[in-house]
Structure formats: C-alpha cells, structure tokens
Coordinates of C-alpha atoms and ligand atoms in Angstrom, one line a residue:
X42 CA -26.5 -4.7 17.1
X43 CA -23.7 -2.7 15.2
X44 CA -20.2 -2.8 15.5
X45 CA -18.0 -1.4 18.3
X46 CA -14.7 1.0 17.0
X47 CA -12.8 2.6 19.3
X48 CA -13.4 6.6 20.2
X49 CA -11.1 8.6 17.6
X50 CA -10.8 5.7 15.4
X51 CA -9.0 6.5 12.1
X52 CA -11.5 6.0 9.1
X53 CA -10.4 6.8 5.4
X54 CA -9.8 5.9 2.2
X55 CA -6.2 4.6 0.3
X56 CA -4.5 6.0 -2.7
X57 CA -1.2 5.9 -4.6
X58 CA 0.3 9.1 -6.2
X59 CA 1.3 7.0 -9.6
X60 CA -2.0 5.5 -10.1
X61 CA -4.3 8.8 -9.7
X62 CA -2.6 12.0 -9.5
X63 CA -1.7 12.1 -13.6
X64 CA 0.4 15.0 -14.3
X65 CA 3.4 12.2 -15.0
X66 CA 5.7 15.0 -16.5
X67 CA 4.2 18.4 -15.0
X68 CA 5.7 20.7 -13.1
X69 CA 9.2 19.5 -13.3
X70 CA 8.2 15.8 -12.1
X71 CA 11.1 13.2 -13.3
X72 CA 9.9 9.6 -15.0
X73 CA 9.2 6.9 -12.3
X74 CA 9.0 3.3 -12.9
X75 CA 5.4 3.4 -13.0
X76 CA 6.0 5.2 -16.6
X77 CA 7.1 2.6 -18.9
X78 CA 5.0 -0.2 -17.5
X79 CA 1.8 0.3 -18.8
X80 CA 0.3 -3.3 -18.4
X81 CA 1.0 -3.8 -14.9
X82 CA 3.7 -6.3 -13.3
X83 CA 3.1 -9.3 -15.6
X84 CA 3.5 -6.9 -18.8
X85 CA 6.4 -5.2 -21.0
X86 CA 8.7 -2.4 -19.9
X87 CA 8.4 0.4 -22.1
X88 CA 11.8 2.2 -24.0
X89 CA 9.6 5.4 -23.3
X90 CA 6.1 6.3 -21.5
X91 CA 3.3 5.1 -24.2
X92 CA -0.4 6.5 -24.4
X93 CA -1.6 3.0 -23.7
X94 CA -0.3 3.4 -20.0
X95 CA -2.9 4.3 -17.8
X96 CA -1.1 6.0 -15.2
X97 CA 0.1 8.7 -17.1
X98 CA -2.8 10.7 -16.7
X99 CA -4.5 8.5 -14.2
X100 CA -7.5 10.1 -12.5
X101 CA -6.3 13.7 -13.2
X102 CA -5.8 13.9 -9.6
X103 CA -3.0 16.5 -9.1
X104 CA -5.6 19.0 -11.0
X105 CA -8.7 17.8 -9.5
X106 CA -7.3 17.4 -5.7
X107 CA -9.8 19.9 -4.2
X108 CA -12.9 18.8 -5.8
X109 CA -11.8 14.9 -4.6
X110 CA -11.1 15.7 -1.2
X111 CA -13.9 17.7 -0.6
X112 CA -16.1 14.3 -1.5
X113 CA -14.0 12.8 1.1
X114 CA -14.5 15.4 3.3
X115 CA -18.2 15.0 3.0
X116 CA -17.7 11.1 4.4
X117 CA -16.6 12.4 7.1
X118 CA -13.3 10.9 6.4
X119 CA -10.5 11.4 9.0
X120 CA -7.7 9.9 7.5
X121 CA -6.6 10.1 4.2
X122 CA -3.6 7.6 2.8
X123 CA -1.8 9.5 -0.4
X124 CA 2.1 8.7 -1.3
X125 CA 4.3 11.3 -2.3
X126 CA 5.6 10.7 -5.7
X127 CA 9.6 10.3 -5.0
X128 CA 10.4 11.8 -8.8
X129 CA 8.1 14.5 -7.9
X130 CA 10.5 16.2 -5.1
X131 CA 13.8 14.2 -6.9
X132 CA 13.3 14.1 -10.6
X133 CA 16.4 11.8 -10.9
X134 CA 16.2 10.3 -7.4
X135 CA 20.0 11.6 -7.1
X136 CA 19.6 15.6 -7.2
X137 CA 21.5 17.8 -4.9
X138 CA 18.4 19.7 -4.5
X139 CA 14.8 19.1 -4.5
X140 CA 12.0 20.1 -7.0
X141 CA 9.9 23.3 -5.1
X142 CA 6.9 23.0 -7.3
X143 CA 7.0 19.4 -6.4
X144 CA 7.1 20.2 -2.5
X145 CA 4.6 23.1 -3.5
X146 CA 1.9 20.5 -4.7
X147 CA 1.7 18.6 -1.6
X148 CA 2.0 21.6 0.6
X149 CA -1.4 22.2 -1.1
X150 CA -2.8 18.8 -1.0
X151 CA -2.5 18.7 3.0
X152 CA -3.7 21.9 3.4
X153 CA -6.9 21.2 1.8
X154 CA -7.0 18.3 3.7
X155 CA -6.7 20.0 6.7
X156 CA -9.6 22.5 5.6
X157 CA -11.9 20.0 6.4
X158 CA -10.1 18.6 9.6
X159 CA -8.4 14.9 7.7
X160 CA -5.3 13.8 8.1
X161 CA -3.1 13.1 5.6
X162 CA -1.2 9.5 6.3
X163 CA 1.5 9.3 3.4
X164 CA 3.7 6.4 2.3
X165 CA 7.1 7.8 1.4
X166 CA 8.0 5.2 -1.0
X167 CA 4.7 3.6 -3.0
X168 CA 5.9 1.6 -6.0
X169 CA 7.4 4.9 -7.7
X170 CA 11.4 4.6 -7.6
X171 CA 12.6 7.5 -9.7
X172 CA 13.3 5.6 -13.5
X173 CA 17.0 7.2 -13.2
X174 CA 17.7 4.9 -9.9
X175 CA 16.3 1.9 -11.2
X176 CA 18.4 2.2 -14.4
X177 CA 21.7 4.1 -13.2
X178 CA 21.8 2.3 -9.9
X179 CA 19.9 -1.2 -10.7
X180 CA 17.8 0.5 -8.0
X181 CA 17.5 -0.6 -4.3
X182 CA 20.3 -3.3 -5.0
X183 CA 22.6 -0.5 -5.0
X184 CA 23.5 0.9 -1.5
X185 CA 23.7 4.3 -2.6
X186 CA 20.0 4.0 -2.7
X187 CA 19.8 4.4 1.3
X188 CA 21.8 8.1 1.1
X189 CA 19.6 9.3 -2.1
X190 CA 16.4 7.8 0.4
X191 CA 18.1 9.7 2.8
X192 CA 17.8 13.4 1.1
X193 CA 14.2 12.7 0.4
X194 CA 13.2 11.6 3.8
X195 CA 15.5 14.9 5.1
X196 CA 13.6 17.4 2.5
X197 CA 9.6 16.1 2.8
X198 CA 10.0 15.7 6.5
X199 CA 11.4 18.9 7.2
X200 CA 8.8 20.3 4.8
X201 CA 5.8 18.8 6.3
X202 CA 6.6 18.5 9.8
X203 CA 3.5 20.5 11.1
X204 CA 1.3 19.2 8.5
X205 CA 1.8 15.1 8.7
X206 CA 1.7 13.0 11.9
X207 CA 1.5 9.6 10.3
X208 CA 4.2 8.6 8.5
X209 CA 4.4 4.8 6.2
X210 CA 8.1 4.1 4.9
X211 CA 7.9 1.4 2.0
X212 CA 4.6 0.0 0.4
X213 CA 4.1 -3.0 1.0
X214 CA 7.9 -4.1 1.9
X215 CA 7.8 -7.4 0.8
X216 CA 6.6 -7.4 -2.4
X217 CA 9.9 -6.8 -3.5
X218 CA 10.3 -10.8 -3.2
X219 CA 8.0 -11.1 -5.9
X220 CA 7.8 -7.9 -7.5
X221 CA 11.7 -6.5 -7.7
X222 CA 11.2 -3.8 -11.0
X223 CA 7.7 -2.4 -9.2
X224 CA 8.7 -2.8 -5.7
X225 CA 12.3 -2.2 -5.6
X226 CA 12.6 -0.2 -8.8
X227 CA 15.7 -3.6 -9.3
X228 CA 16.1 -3.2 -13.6
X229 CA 18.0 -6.5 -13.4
X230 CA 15.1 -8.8 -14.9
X231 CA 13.4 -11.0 -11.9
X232 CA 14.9 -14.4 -13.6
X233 CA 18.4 -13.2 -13.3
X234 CA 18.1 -11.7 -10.6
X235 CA 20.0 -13.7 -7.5
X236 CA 18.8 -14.3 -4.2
X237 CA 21.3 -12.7 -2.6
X238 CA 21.0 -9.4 -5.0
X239 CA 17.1 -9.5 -3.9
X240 CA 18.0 -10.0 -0.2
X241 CA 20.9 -7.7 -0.2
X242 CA 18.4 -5.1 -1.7
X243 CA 16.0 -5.8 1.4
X244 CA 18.5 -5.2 3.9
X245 CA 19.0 -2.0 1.9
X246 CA 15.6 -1.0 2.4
X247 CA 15.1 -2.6 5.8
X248 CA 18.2 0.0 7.0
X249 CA 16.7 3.2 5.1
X250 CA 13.4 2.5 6.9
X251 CA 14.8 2.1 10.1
X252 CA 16.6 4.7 9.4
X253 CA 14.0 7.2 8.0
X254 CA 12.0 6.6 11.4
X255 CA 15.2 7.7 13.6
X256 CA 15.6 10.7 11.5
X257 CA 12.0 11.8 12.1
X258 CA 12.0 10.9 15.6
X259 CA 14.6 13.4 16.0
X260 CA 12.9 16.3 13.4
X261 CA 9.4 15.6 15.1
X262 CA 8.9 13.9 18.3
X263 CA 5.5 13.7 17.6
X264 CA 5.5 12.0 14.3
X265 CA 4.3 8.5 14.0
X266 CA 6.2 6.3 11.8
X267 CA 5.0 2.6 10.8
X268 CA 6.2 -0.3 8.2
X269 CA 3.8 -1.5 5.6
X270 CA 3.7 -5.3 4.6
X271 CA 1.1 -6.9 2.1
X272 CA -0.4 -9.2 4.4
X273 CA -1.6 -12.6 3.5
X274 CA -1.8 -15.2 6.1
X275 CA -1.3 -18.7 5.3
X276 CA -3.9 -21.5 6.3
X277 CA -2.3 -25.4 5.6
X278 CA -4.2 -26.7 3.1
X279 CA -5.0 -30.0 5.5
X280 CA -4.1 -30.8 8.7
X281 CA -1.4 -32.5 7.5
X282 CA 1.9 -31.3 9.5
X283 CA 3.8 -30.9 7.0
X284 CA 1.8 -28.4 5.5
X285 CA 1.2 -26.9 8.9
X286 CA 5.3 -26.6 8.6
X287 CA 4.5 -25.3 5.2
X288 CA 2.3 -22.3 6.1
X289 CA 4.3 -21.8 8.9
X290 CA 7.4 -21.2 6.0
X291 CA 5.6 -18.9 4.0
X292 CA 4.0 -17.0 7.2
X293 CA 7.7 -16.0 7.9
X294 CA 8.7 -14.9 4.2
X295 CA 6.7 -11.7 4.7
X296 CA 6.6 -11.3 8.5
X297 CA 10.5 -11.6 8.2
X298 CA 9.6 -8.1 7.0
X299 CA 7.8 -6.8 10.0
X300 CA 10.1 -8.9 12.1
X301 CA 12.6 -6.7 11.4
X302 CA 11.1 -3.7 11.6
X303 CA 9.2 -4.0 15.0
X304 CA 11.7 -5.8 17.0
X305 CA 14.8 -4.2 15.8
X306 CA 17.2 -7.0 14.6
X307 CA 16.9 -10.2 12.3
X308 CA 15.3 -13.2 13.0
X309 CA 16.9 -16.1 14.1
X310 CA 15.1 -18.2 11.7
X311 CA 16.1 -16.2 8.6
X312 CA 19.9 -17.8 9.0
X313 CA 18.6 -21.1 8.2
X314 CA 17.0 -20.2 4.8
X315 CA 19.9 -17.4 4.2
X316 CA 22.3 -20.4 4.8
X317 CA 20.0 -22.6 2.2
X318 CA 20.4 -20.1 -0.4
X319 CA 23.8 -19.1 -0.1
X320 CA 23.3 -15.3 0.7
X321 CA 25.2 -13.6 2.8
X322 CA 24.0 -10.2 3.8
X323 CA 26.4 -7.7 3.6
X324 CA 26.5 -5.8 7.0
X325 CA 28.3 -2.5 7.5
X326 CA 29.4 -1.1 10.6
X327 CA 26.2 0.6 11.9
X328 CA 23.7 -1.0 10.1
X329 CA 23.1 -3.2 13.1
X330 CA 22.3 -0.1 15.6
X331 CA 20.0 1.6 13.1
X332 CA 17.9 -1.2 12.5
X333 CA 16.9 -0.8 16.2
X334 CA 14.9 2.0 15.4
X335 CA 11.9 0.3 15.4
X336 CA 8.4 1.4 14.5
X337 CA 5.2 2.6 16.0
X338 CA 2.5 1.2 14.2
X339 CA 3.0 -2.0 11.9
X340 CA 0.3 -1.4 8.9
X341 CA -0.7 -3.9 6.0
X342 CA -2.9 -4.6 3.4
X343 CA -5.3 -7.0 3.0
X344 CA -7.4 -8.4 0.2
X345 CA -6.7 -12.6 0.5
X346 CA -5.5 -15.3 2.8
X347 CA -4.1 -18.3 1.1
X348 CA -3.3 -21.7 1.4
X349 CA -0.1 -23.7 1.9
X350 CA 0.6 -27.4 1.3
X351 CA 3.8 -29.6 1.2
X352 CA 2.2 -31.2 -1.7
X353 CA 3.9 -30.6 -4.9
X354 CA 1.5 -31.7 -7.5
X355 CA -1.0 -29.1 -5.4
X356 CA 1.1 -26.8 -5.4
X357 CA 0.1 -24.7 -8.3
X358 CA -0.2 -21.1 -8.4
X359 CA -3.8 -19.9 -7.5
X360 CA -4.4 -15.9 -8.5
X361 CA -3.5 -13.2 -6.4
X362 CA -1.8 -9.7 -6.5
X363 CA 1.3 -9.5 -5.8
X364 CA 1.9 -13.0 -3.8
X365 CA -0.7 -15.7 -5.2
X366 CA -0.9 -19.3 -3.4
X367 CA -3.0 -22.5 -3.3
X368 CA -7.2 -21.6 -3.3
X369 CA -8.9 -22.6 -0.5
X370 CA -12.0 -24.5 -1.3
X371 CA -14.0 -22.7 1.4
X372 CA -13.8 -19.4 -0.1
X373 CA -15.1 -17.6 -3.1
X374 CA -13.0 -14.6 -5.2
X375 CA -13.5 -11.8 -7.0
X376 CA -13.6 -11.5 -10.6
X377 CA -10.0 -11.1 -10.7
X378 CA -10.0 -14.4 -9.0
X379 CA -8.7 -12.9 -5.2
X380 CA -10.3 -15.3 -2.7
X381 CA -12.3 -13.1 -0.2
X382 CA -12.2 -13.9 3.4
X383 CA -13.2 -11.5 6.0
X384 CA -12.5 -13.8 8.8
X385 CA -9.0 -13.9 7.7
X386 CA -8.5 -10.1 8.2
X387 CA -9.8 -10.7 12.1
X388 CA -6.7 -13.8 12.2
X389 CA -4.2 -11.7 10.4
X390 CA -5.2 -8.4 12.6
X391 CA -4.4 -11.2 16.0
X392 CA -1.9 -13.0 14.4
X393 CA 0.3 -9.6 14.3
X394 CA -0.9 -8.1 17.7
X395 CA -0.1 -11.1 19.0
X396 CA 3.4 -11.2 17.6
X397 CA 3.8 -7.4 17.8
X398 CA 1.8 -6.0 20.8
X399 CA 2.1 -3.1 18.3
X400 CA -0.4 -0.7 17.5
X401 CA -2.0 -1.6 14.1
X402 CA -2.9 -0.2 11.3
X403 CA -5.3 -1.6 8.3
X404 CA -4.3 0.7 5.0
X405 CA -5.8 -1.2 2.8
X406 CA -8.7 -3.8 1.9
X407 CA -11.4 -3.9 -1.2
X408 CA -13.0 -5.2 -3.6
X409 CA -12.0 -4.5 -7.0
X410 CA -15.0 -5.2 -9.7
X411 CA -16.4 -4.0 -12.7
X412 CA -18.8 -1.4 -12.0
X413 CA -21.7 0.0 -14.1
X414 CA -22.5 3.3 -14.4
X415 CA -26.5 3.8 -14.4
X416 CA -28.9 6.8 -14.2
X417 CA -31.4 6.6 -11.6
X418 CA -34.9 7.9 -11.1
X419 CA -33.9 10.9 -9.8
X420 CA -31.6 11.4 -13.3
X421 CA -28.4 11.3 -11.3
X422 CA -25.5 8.7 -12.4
X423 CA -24.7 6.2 -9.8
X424 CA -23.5 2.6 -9.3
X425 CA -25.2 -0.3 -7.5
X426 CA -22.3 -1.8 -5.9
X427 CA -24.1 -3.9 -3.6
X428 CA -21.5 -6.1 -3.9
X429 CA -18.8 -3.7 -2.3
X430 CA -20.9 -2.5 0.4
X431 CA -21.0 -6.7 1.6
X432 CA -17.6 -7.5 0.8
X433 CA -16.4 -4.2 3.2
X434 CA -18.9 -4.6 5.9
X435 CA -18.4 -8.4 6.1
X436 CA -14.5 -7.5 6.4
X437 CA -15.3 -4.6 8.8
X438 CA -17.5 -7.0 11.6
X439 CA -14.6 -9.2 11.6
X440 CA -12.8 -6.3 12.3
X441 CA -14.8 -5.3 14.9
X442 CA -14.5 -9.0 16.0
X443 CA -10.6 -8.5 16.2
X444 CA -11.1 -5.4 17.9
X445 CA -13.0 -7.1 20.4
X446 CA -10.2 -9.9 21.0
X447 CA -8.0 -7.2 22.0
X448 CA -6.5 -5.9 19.2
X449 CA -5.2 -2.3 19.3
X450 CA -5.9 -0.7 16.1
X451 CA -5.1 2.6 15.1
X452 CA -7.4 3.2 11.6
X453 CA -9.3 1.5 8.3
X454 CA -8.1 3.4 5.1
X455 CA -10.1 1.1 2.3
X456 CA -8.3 0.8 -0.9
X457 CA -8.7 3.2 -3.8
X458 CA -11.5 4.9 -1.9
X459 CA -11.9 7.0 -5.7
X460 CA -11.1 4.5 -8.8
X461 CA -8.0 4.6 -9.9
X462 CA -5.6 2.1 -12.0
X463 CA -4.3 -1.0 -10.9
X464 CA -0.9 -2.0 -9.6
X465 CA -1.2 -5.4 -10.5
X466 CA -2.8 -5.1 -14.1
X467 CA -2.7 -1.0 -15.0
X468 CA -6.4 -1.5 -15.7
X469 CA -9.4 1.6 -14.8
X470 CA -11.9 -0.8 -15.0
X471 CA -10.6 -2.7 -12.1
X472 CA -12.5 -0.2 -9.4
X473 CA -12.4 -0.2 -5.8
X474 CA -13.8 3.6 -5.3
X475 CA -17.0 5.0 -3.4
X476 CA -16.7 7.2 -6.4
X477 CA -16.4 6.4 -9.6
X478 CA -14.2 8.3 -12.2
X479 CA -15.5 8.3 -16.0
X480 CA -12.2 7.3 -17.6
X481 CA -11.6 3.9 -19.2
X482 CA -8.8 1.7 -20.4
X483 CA -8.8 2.8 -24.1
X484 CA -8.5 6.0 -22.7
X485 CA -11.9 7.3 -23.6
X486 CA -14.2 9.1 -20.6
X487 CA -14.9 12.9 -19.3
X488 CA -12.8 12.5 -16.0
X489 CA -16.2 13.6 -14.0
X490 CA -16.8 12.0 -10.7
X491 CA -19.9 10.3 -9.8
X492 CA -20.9 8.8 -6.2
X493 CA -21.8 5.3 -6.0
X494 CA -24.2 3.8 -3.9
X495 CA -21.2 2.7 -1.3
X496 CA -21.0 6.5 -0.7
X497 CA -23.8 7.3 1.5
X498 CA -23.1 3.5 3.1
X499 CA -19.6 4.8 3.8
X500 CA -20.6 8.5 5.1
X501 CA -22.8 6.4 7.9
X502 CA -20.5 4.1 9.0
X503 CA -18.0 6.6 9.9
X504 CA -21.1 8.8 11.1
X505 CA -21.8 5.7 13.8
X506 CA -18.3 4.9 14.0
X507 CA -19.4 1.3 12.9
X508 CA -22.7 1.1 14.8
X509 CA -24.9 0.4 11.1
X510 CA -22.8 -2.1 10.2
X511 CA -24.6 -5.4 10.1
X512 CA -23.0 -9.0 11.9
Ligands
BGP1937 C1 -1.7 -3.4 -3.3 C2 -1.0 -2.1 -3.7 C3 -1.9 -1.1 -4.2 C4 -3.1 -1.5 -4.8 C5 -3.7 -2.8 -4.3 C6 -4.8 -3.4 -5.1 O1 -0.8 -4.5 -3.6 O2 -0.3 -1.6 -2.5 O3 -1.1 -0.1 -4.8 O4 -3.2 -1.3 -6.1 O5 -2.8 -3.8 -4.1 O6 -4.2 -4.1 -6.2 P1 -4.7 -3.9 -7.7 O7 -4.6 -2.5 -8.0 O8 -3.7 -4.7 -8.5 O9 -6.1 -4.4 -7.8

C-alpha cells in the first residue's frame, strides 16, 4: 500500500540563487554577502570575492537554466523553489532604479518554467543581502533596510505578477538568531552583536514581511504569500519537567517567528524573555497595524529534530546547520552529523497545523552525502544513492502519515533537487541533488549533469502522486 497525497499536490525540488546560478558579477549583478564567505558560516569573511568560494560560479545555473529545468520538467515536477538574487535587481540594495538585465533573467527563468507547465515558488530574500547593505547599513539592524526591501518587493512583484503565484518572504527567518552576517546580512560580528541589536533587526524584518504580503495583496489578489522558518522541533531529552520546560523554551525561539507572522501580533510570552534580556523593541507608529498582515501558507525546512535538557553538563552542542542541539540517542545522522528523523517531520508538520490551522508548506528536506559518480552497464554515468531514495521516502510516509492526521499541506519541494554548494559549509561535495553536477570543491569538474538513480525514483513518485512509496 502506497501513500495518499492530496489531488494537485505541489511536488518539486529547492534551490537558492547564491549557491547555483554562478554568474556572481554578470550582467550588472552587485556583490551579495554570499561573495566574500567562501567557507560557509563558521569561516572567514573575505576583503574581496576569492576563487576558493564556491558560489561564485556555483553550478553555472544562470547559463545552463534551460537545460536544468527541462530535467525537472521531465520529473514531472510542478513546483519549482528558486530565490531571486536581491543584488541581481538592486546591485547596491539602495538604487533608485532597478537592474533590467537582472529582471530580464528571471523573466526568462519563469517562462521556461512555464514551458513545461511548473510553477516557480520564489523566496524574495534567501541569505543574499546586497554586500553594500550589510556594510553601509550594518544591514537589517538598520531600519532603512525595510524601505530599500520595499522597492524590491514593489519592482519584482510588479514585474512578475502574471508569472508567480507563490510567494516566500525571508529564508528561513530565524536563523538570523544564530546566523546574523548570512541571515541578516548584520556586519557587526555575532560576539558583539547585542541582543537587542539582533531583536531589533527581527522586528525589522518581521514588519518588511508583513509588509511585503500587504503590498502584494493589493498588486495581486491572487498571489499567495507565506513565511519561511527552519524548523527543528525540540524533544526533552527525559521526561524530566524541567526539560519538558526546556524544549518547550527553545520550541518558542523559532516559532516566535511564525507566531508573528501567522497571527499578526507578538506573543505574550516573548515579554518575559525581552524583559530578561533587557531589549526593548523599538515600535513606530504603524508598525503594529502592518504586522497584521498575516500570511497564507506558513513553510519550513526540515532536516533534524533535536533534543532539549535543563541539564547543563549535557548541554553540549550536538551538530546541526544552522541551530544545532543535544543528540538524541534514538536516532542516527548523516555524515555531516544531522540526526535523521522522519517521524519528526510528521510532529513538526502537526505541531504547526495545530498551532496555525494554516495551510503548510514543506520547502525543504534532504539528505546531503557524498556521492560517487559510476558508469554503469549501459556506459551511462550515474549515482547509487540508495541512501537518498530511503532517507526521502522514509520522510515522505511520515508525511503521508501527517497528511492523514489532518494536516493541510500545500507541496514537498526537496532540498537542492540538482547539487549545489552548501550554506552551512560552501562545500559541492555536500550533494542533495537527483542530479549530479561534475564540479568539485577545488574547483575542478566539466559542469555536465548526470541523473542519479533517485531520478527515475523521483519521476514515479510524483507520477503516483506518492502511491510507490513504500511504509
Ligand atoms: C537550509 C538553507 C539552505 C540549504 C539547506 C541545507 O538551512 O535554507 O540554503 O543549504 O539548509 O544546508 P546545507 O547546504 O548547509 O547542507
């Protein structure tokens, strides 16, 4: 017995526009953040961009797009998650007006997608600040960031308002509490950086998104508009209460997020640890009313749960992304040490319906391994990733599971459906893709695509709209 999805269910693949389109300074593009940090978030910032950074060419997709999309295309994808590079359309962040070739490029990107009936779903803001914000402004600190978001929002919705329906404002909004340079393009260095700059910076966002789904609201009626939160649910470590109390805690540092954004105000429980850390938020007239612009779909990621405890002495960093936490000695992890737990993603997909009663929206989930290229015995290069095709399908039953519990959910966009470099560590051979690109991390490679196993597995789920998966 297969899976049940519902009719017109959103299956797709995941992307970023800094780690695979390339092309960092064609056309009129400005430097992004992404640029000078070619080792990921625990490495250096770069004076200038250097050859060692990935990124910079990435997977050559802004050359390659049509040849990509029609492999997408042939797995019968019907969604496809890209972000529009910010520095792209705003080479400074803080131009009057906005880069055409820029807008041209995407113009052409949706329309090929289109060609082959997929919908583009595209996250305005993914990890990309222009550089110039980040350094002239100290980034989303500054609340001049919100009118510069503004003019951006204005020009690619106005642009695209026949050609994208599906809308994501900030990646992965509260990574900014761990990640401030990647996520909110902040330049003050994380260790000096005060809790009430880093909230402050949040709120800034928080309005800008609210305010970015009023705005298209009004230029498109039609247009569906969610948040995006890097979701990782937190199990106590025992039944202890205290670390009940504990998971509880860190549940509410990133659903604060989605808090906001789906019920149109702050939660009452954010004064207590606001109080606690002396920050007070800085509230202009207004900013109150456009927060109540609430979303239509909340989305996430997911690749881990992870574990809370009260217990000091336990509490040492396990490894994760973005947010890392306590292991849970139930589970096993990838090689780069992410604890994989498909039941999870059925508890995280309840645990926000529940809170919500918002459609959802799953944008991303993986694996990320090493991969080896092989020839097989028909002379074609391929990869075995057994591996993947376990890891997604034992994360898609669950999802099926969830679906079943009465969960509404819109789509399944699986991360980096085509390799691409990291976020966390700017590494190729970190892949997550149904295809694998020939490019490695001394920079060596052809740039030709190859389909891996996962492929055809892929191309028949969507087919059965989940019916060959296997429980
Ligand atoms: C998320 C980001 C993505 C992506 C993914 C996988 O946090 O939104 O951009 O890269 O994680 O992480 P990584 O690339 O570090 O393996």
């Amino acid at each position: 017995m297969g899976v049940k999805f519902p009719k017109g269910f959103l299956w797709g693949g995941a992307t970023a526009a800094n780690q695979f389109e390339g092309a960092y300074n064609e056309d009129g593009k400005g430097l992004s953040i992404q640029d000078i940090m070619p080792k990921g978030i625990r490495g250096p910032i770069t004076d200038e961009p250097t050859e060692d950074n990935m990124k910079l060419i990435g997977i050559d997709f802004y050359h390659r797009y049509k040849e990509d999309i029609k492999l997408f295309a042939e797995m019968g994808f019907k969604v496809f998650r890209l972000s529009i590079a910010w520095s792209r359309i705003f080479p400074n962040g803080d131009d009057k007006e906005p880069n055409e070739k820029g807008l041209q490029f995407y113009d052409n990107v949706f329309d090929e997608l289109h060609k082959y009936g997929i919908e583009p779903l595209v996250t305005i803001s993914h990890y990309e600040t222009p550089l110039a914000l980040a350094k002239n402004y100290d980034g989303w600190t500054n609340r001049k960031l919100i009118g510069f978001f503004e003019n951006y929002v204005r020009a690619i919705f106005t642009r695209y308002k026949d050609k994208v329906k599906y809308w994501l404002t900030f990646n992965e909004i509260n990574s900014a509490l761990h990640a401030p340079y990647m996520s909110a393009g902040i330049w003050t260095p994380k260790e000096k950086l005060s809790k009430q700059d880093l909230y402050q910076a949040m709120h800034h966002e928080l309005v800008a998104s609210a305010l970015t789904v009023k705005i298209g609201h009004e230029i498109n009626p039609e247009f569906k508009i969610g948040c995006m939160i890097l979701g990782v649910p937190n199990y106590p470590l025992t039944s202890k209460p205290s670390d009940v109390l504990k998971a509880m805690q860190q549940d509410r540092e990133n659903l604060f997020f989605a808090d906001v954004h789906a019920r149109g105000k702050y939660p009452k429980y954010m004064n207590r640890l606001f109080k606690e850390n002396n920050v007070k938020i800085n509230m202009e007239p207004g900013d109150a009313e456009i927060l109540q612009n609430t979303v239509d779909f909340i989305s996430f990621s997911y690749y881990m749960s992870s574990c809370a405890t009260s217990d000091p002495e336990k509490n040492k960093s396990g490894a994760g992304n973005i947010i890392s936490g306590v292991s849970n000695p139930y589970l096993k992890a990838s090689e780069w040490g992410w604890q994989i737990d498909p039941e999870g993603l059925r508890y995280i997909l309840n645990l926000l319906y529940d809170r919500y009663q918002k459609p959802l929206f799953i944008v991303e989930n993986g694996l990320g391994a090493v991969d080896k290229l092989i020839t097989d015995e028909k002379g074609n290069k391929t990869v075995n990733d057994d591996y993947r095709i376990n890891y997604l399908n034992d994360h898609l039953v669950q999802v099926g599971e969830a679906i079943e519990d009465g969960v509404e959910l819109m789509g399944y966009t699986t991360w980096g459906c085509i390799d691409l470099v990291s976020a966390s560590t700017a590494e190729l051979k970190k892949r997550y893709g149904f295809i694998y690109v020939d490019r490695n991390d001394d920079g060596s490679g052809t740039l030709e695509r190859y389909k891996k196993k996962s492929f055809d597995w892929y191309k028949e789920v969507i087919a059965t709209n989940g019916e060959s998966l296997k429980k």
